[in-house]
Amino acid sequence: MSDVARDDNRDDDLAEDEWDWEEEDEEAQRVRDAAKLADRDPDRGIPALLALIADTDLGTVDNLEYRADALDHLLSRGGSAATAAWWVIDTSNPWREMQRVYWESNQYAAPAQRKLTEDERRQEHVAALQHLVASSDLQDDLRWAAIGELINEAGREGYEVVKSLAPDLNIANLATGTGDADDEHAYSIARWVAADQDQPAEVRLEAAAWLLDEDAWCADDAVADVLRDVPVGTYGRGKLLAKLLEMENAHLEVTDPSAFERQQEKERTDHVPGVIRLAVQEAERNYHAGPLDGLLQSWIDAALRDQWESGWPYARRVADDAVEQLVNIAFRHQEIRKRLAADLSAAGPDADWHPLLIRGVDPRPKQESLFRTTAEDGYFAFKATPESQFALCRSAGDTPDLIDWELTVLQNSVTSATCFSGRLLVQDKQTFIHFPDDLNAHPHWSAQLVAGLSAISRAEPPG
């Protein structure tokens, strides 16, 4: 090899050595700067040193000198700084590498710290966790674990401290167990996210729902806080209530099956959604149908109850199409009342029949009446005049089968209703009606029956 070539190689070696020296000097300078900052401003410098002792990119696997220097500074300070450093040593992964960092530090043989009382130890531990939470450059898994531990230790106060010390973090990310904290610490975070009125309602509801799913120890408190603060109608609130109902029913089904069955029956028959019930009650207040009020109320209660039962799935939630049907029934009820009230106020004898076709309704109140116990789909019609009111129910059988009908007549001068029942047959575009003898004695009412059945037939959908 020529002298020139040897000189070139020597220059390359010198350049490489110089680059290594500059890199080492830069890493050493990071530790020195953090130590000076800790002397000048412990609230900022101590978190910076904590991030350095856990920084696996500081130095190499074979050279842990800089991390050991940062550890020296922390342990020599004692108090919460040393406690935080010990927390990192005990919590970091890989654990063996962190032990090597400790062995290389000058504090390996340092004398033990002074003995603390239980209260002093707790205060120092909380202060150490606050240093860790404030360390924005600390590894995520370590920082989130410290956040969870601080909240677990100090409750709502700890949660507020975290919000203050870690503005760079979106703490709600841990409210559904998606972060790096273990379950116990994640539960503590989610519990106070659910109680935090500064968080969006949907975030709070999601945190409470996750705790319920996890059967967490703090789920009840979180749910109570959310339901107390979040307004009715907020998106997600109904889902949380439905989840609570599922859990309560599941628990009751296991612990007391007979009580579970009774509760299910009550919910199926009584718990028609409140907004539907309010709409029905408003129609009853605003549009009086005279003596027909009682029949209409009996019918709407049975119709809503039946639709509620048919739309009650195994998940114990009302399906969307069932809710739509409930709204539809309530709307038709209001329209019928509005027309009947107008007919009564008009004081004319020539009011129209108002048909009401409800498919799939099987009302079952106490009295055994076709009007109230339609075995198949029910077709109804109502008419109101100042002197008499009529309610007609016709079962929705398939022609040419015989179809049952029932006519109820209410007169202002008579306190009780008069009921007639019979059958009709539609065949070859002809309708054959069976008139019972007692109805034949009232030709006007017989004519009303024909007019009412005709109104239903005209309104009945083809096929």
C-alpha atoms as one frame of an Amber mdcrd trajectory, in Angstrom:
protein
   0.000   0.000   0.000   1.357   3.459  -0.874   2.002   6.208   1.675  -0.743
   8.271   0.047  -3.279   5.498   0.562  -2.222   5.087   4.175  -2.649   8.828
   4.728  -6.164   8.720   3.233  -7.172   5.891   5.552  -5.755   7.717   8.533
  -7.779  10.792   7.600 -10.952   8.647   7.430 -10.237   7.183  10.865  -9.719
  10.647  12.306 -12.972  11.913  10.780 -14.882   8.940  12.195 -13.360   9.399
  15.634 -14.232  13.093  15.536 -17.864  12.279  14.591 -18.131   9.786  17.485
 -16.685  12.354  19.887 -19.144  15.027  18.729 -22.079  12.632  19.151 -20.937
  11.594  22.625 -20.392  15.218  23.588 -23.910  16.083  22.369 -25.473  13.285
  24.479 -23.438  14.288  27.510 -24.535  17.870  26.988 -28.205  16.786  27.071
 -27.662  15.276  30.506 -25.746  18.365  31.741 -28.447  20.722  30.452 -31.202
  18.705  32.153 -29.238  18.657  35.425 -28.738  22.431  35.322 -32.437  22.903
  34.588 -33.287  20.685  37.573 -31.167  22.933  39.820 -32.780  26.045  38.419
 -36.360  24.810  37.914 -37.020  21.378  39.485 -40.578  21.200  38.076 -39.131
  21.151  34.559 -35.645  19.691  35.072 -36.572  16.599  37.074 -39.081  15.396
  34.434 -36.390  15.956  31.774 -33.873  13.792  33.682 -36.488  11.083  34.200
 -37.052  10.894  30.457 -33.293  10.538  29.889 -32.764   7.577  32.231 -35.478
   5.660  30.342 -34.333   6.817  26.879 -33.013   3.704  25.110 -31.674   5.915
  22.294 -29.344   7.709  24.697 -26.001   5.956  24.262 -25.900   2.314  23.238
 -26.680  -1.071  24.767 -22.969  -1.361  25.598 -22.601   2.230  26.750 -25.140
   3.275  29.394 -22.932   6.003  30.847 -25.175   8.937  29.977 -28.317   7.351
  31.366 -26.372   6.440  34.491 -25.220  10.086  34.813 -28.852  11.257  34.625
 -29.759   8.689  37.286 -26.907   9.967  39.476 -28.354  13.471  39.389 -31.808
  12.240  40.381 -30.733   9.896  43.158 -28.369  12.488  44.622 -31.251  14.946
  44.930 -33.167  12.540  47.163 -36.829  13.125  48.000 -39.455  12.909  45.266
 -36.810  13.063  42.502 -35.102   9.924  43.802 -38.463   8.232  44.401 -39.463
   8.937  40.798 -36.133   7.538  39.581 -36.662   4.357  41.596 -40.158   4.088
  40.112 -38.651   4.168  36.592 -36.025   1.567  37.558 -38.677  -0.791  38.904
 -41.224  -0.215  36.116 -39.171   0.046  32.927 -38.792  -2.680  30.337 -36.458
  -4.311  29.651 -35.931  -4.474  33.408 -32.431  -6.007  33.197 -31.150  -3.128
  31.083 -32.421  -0.618  33.642 -30.627  -2.569  36.367 -27.409  -2.190  34.411
 -28.009   1.568  34.275 -28.317   1.559  38.045 -25.195  -0.528  38.538 -23.177
   1.950  36.451 -24.362   4.918  38.490 -22.252   6.371  41.268 -25.200   6.079
  43.637 -25.171   2.255  43.621 -23.593   2.175  47.072 -25.208   5.378  48.334
 -26.493   5.408  51.937 -30.221   4.782  52.491 -32.572   7.743  52.657 -33.993
   8.910  55.962 -36.928   7.008  57.345 -40.329   8.507  56.531 -43.686   8.271
  58.233 -46.523   6.650  56.339 -48.059  10.043  55.490 -44.703  11.489  54.413
 -44.063   8.451  52.220 -47.429   8.873  50.539 -46.854  12.587  49.902 -43.423
  11.870  48.434 -44.843   9.120  46.247 -47.555  11.436  44.900 -44.959  14.151
  44.215 -42.820  11.583  42.368 -45.767  10.559  40.207 -46.370  14.207  39.371
 -42.762  14.482  38.094 -43.385  11.458  35.874 -46.692  12.777  34.558 -45.065
  16.104  33.686 -42.315  14.350  31.707 -43.592  14.824  28.164 -40.570  12.958
  26.699 -40.973   9.919  28.939 -41.849   6.672  27.191 -45.624   6.416  26.674
 -46.055   3.167  28.579 -44.270   4.594  31.625 -46.074   7.915  31.521 -49.540
   6.400  31.142 -48.834   3.995  33.981 -47.815   6.938  36.174 -50.972   8.829
  35.192 -53.162   5.881  36.134 -51.325   5.361  39.416 -51.589   9.044  40.363
 -55.335   9.119  39.667 -55.760   5.851  41.529 -53.857   7.314  44.466 -55.410
  10.786  44.613 -58.819  10.374  42.931 -60.447  13.433  41.415 -57.633  15.677
  42.707 -55.094  13.471  40.936 -57.133  13.602  37.735 -57.193  17.419  37.839
 -53.419  17.462  38.455 -52.903  15.272  35.394 -54.934  17.674  33.255 -52.739
  20.521  34.504 -49.341  18.777  34.208 -49.967  16.982  30.904 -51.778  19.404
  28.570 -50.085  17.664  25.626 -52.106  14.489  26.253 -55.694  13.711  25.393
 -56.504  11.844  28.559 -59.833  10.702  27.152 -57.873   8.315  24.896 -57.417
   6.072  27.910 -61.088   6.240  28.875 -61.918   3.134  26.830 -58.877   1.022
  27.647 -57.060   1.724  24.383 -53.896   3.180  25.964 -50.833   1.601  27.536
 -52.000   1.643  31.155 -53.020  -1.615  32.781 -56.696  -2.264  33.433 -56.697
  -1.098  37.051 -55.161   2.258  36.194 -57.270   2.614  33.042 -60.399   2.135
  35.177 -59.349   5.003  37.441 -58.762   7.271  34.465 -62.079   6.371  32.823
 -63.948   6.859  36.103 -62.889  10.512  36.337 -63.204  11.162  32.605 -66.845
  10.138  32.999 -67.216  12.643  35.856 -65.373  15.469  34.053 -67.865  18.142
  32.993 -65.176  19.683  30.762 -65.180  16.588  28.561 -67.691  16.246  25.681
 -70.828  14.353  26.649 -70.144  11.565  24.153 -66.663  11.009  25.648 -68.112
  10.779  29.159 -70.842   8.392  28.035 -68.337   6.197  26.199 -66.105   6.022
  29.283 -69.006   4.998  31.517 -70.202   2.398  28.996 -66.713   0.887  28.782
 -66.514   0.589  32.556 -69.871  -1.189  32.552 -68.664  -3.605  29.892 -65.538
  -4.283  31.930 -67.542  -4.736  35.135 -65.073  -2.302  36.725 -65.185  -1.524
  40.429 -65.929   2.151  39.714 -68.570   1.644  36.998 -71.570   2.513  39.206
 -70.075   5.839  40.314 -69.111   6.747  36.743 -72.591   5.977  35.410 -74.237
   7.941  38.217 -72.101  11.017  37.443 -72.845  10.849  33.718 -76.592  10.351
  34.055 -76.810  13.179  36.591 -75.005  15.707  34.387 -75.707  14.757  30.770
 -79.053  16.127  29.499 -81.840  13.805  28.430 -81.772  13.301  24.669 -77.983
  13.505  24.371 -76.645  11.050  21.820 -75.453   7.914  23.587 -77.422   8.457
  26.799 -80.192   6.119  25.684 -77.637   3.460  24.716 -76.119   3.674  28.187
 -79.543   3.268  29.801 -80.268   0.290  27.538 -76.967  -1.265  28.574 -77.893
  -0.798  32.231 -81.253  -2.459  31.601 -79.564  -5.406  29.892 -77.188  -5.887
  32.809 -79.914  -5.579  35.421 -82.100  -8.070  33.571 -79.228 -10.488  33.086
 -78.437 -10.336  36.798 -82.068 -10.756  37.782 -82.526 -13.627  35.339 -79.771
 -15.548  37.129 -80.572 -14.614  40.729 -84.387 -14.638  40.629 -85.912 -16.114
  37.448 -89.515 -15.648  38.563 -88.938 -11.977  39.410 -87.203 -11.599  36.064
 -90.267 -12.897  34.218 -92.574 -10.561  36.148 -90.340  -7.600  35.384 -90.178
  -8.491  31.700 -93.956  -8.663  31.518 -94.280  -5.293  33.221 -91.734  -3.686
  30.906 -93.414  -5.135  27.833 -96.841  -3.872  28.856 -96.078  -0.630  30.662
 -92.910   0.908  29.350 -94.044   2.322  26.025 -91.490   5.042  25.195 -92.301
   8.216  27.091 -92.382  10.486  24.044 -95.083   8.276  22.445 -97.141   8.256
  25.621 -96.875  12.051  25.912 -98.087  12.465  22.307-101.122  10.280  23.031
-101.964  12.159  26.220-101.649  15.507  24.444-104.110  14.340  21.746-106.535
  13.206  24.479-106.361  16.645  26.125-106.661  18.674  22.942-109.266  16.690
  20.981-112.240  15.374  22.945-114.346  12.716  21.231-117.252  12.751  23.673
-118.466   9.279  24.724-115.925   7.722  22.327-113.080   8.913  24.555-113.156
   5.754  26.646-113.146   3.414  23.656-110.388   5.342  21.934-108.277   5.311
  25.073-108.831   1.571  25.490-107.926   0.959  21.864-104.775   3.140  21.805
-103.483   1.610  25.043-103.962  -1.901  23.666-102.540  -1.019  20.245 -99.391
   0.579  21.662 -98.899  -2.227  24.139 -99.245  -4.873  21.442 -96.855  -3.115
  19.082 -94.377  -2.703  21.958 -94.524  -6.430  22.678 -94.061  -7.409  19.049
 -91.069  -5.065  18.745 -89.361  -6.289  21.940 -86.358  -8.319  20.742 -84.251
 -10.709  22.768 -81.719  -7.958  23.385 -84.546  -6.185  25.227 -84.355  -3.112
  23.046 -87.051  -1.791  20.791 -86.114  -2.120  17.145 -86.169   0.979  14.945
 -89.072  -0.267  12.829 -91.090  -0.993  15.983 -90.543   2.569  17.193 -91.651
   3.842  13.785 -94.848   1.792  14.090 -95.502   3.238  17.552 -95.112   6.768
  16.218 -97.435   5.894  13.326-100.139   4.592  15.657 -99.904   7.678  17.870
-100.161   9.949  14.815-103.258   8.129  13.491-104.841   8.292  16.939-104.362
  12.070  16.972-105.808  12.471  13.465-108.906  10.419  14.351-109.472  12.471
  17.506-109.056  15.712  15.615-111.690  14.686  13.031-114.145  13.360  15.627
-113.808  16.540  17.698-114.509  18.608  14.569-117.578  16.477  13.753-118.955
  16.934  17.266-118.486  20.699  17.172-120.130  20.941  13.724-123.443  19.706
  15.216-124.487  18.097  11.917-126.004  14.647  11.375-124.016  13.839   8.233
-120.549  13.208   9.672-118.283  10.762   7.861-116.930   7.465   9.073-113.204
   7.715   9.787-111.422   4.413   9.134-108.288   3.427  11.015-106.404   0.449
   9.609-103.845  -1.027  12.003-102.074  -4.141  10.827-100.615  -6.542  13.340
-102.450  -5.251  16.417-103.763  -7.786  18.905-105.239  -5.837  21.855-106.087
  -7.890  24.936-107.712  -5.822  27.719-110.021  -7.281  30.344-113.374  -7.236
  28.509-113.837  -9.927  25.908-114.963  -7.843  22.968-114.037  -8.080  19.325
-113.187  -4.400  19.511-110.676  -5.161  22.239-109.617  -8.736  21.410-108.987
  -8.808  17.703-107.695 -12.269  16.948-106.062 -11.097  13.729-105.168  -7.686
  12.302-107.688  -5.032  13.278-109.582  -2.629  11.034-111.413   0.137  12.868
-113.705   3.042  12.038-115.279   5.771  14.138-118.112   8.243  13.635-119.413
  11.012  15.893-122.603  13.058  15.673-124.109  15.250  18.388-126.700  12.549
  19.195-124.814   9.254  18.718-121.264   7.961  18.399-120.262   4.759  16.632
-117.190   2.526  16.849-116.799  -0.310  14.365-114.213  -3.073  14.506-113.722
  -5.541  11.666-111.190  -8.342  11.783-108.857  -8.473   8.805-109.597 -11.991
   7.606-108.890 -13.122   4.063-111.864 -13.201   1.720-113.829 -15.294   0.868
-113.644 -16.411   4.494-116.190 -15.216   7.005-115.052 -12.026   8.725-116.165
 -10.946  12.192-117.374  -7.437  12.919-118.553  -5.575  16.009-120.477  -2.317
  16.224-120.620  -0.244  19.397-123.216   2.517  19.664-123.016   5.233  22.313
-125.900   7.647  22.827-125.725  10.854  24.797-128.995   9.990  26.556-127.852
   6.491  27.565-125.017   5.853  29.994-124.133   2.358  28.735-123.004   1.313
  25.268-124.967  -1.012  22.987-122.938  -3.634  21.177-123.809  -5.772  18.150
-121.703  -8.447  16.520-121.942 -10.562  13.412-120.124 -11.745  10.298-119.773
 -10.770   6.692-118.649 -12.529   3.544-117.144 -10.839   0.493-117.411 -13.000
  -2.602-117.395 -12.167  -6.282-117.385  -8.433  -5.546-120.502  -8.837  -3.442
-120.738  -8.351   0.326-123.100 -10.428   2.407-123.674  -9.058   5.917-125.284
 -10.967   8.723-127.555  -8.603  10.663-128.482  -9.899  14.125-132.110  -9.549
  15.106-131.470  -6.935  17.778-129.667  -4.727  15.214-132.526  -5.156  12.698
-134.730  -3.426  15.233-132.673  -0.250  14.612-132.660   0.459  10.861-130.630
   3.651  11.293-127.886   1.768  13.109-127.996  -0.984  10.488-127.402   1.685
   7.858-124.473   3.014   9.879-122.961  -0.488   9.983-123.145  -0.724   6.199
-121.624   2.740   5.792-118.841   1.956   8.267-117.937  -1.366   6.635-117.908
   0.383   3.251-115.524   3.034   4.600-113.180   0.326   5.862-113.340  -1.534
   2.544-112.486   1.624   0.606-109.536   2.319   2.872-108.327  -1.293   2.921
-105.193  -1.774   0.820-105.607  -4.094  -2.194-104.594  -7.714  -1.795
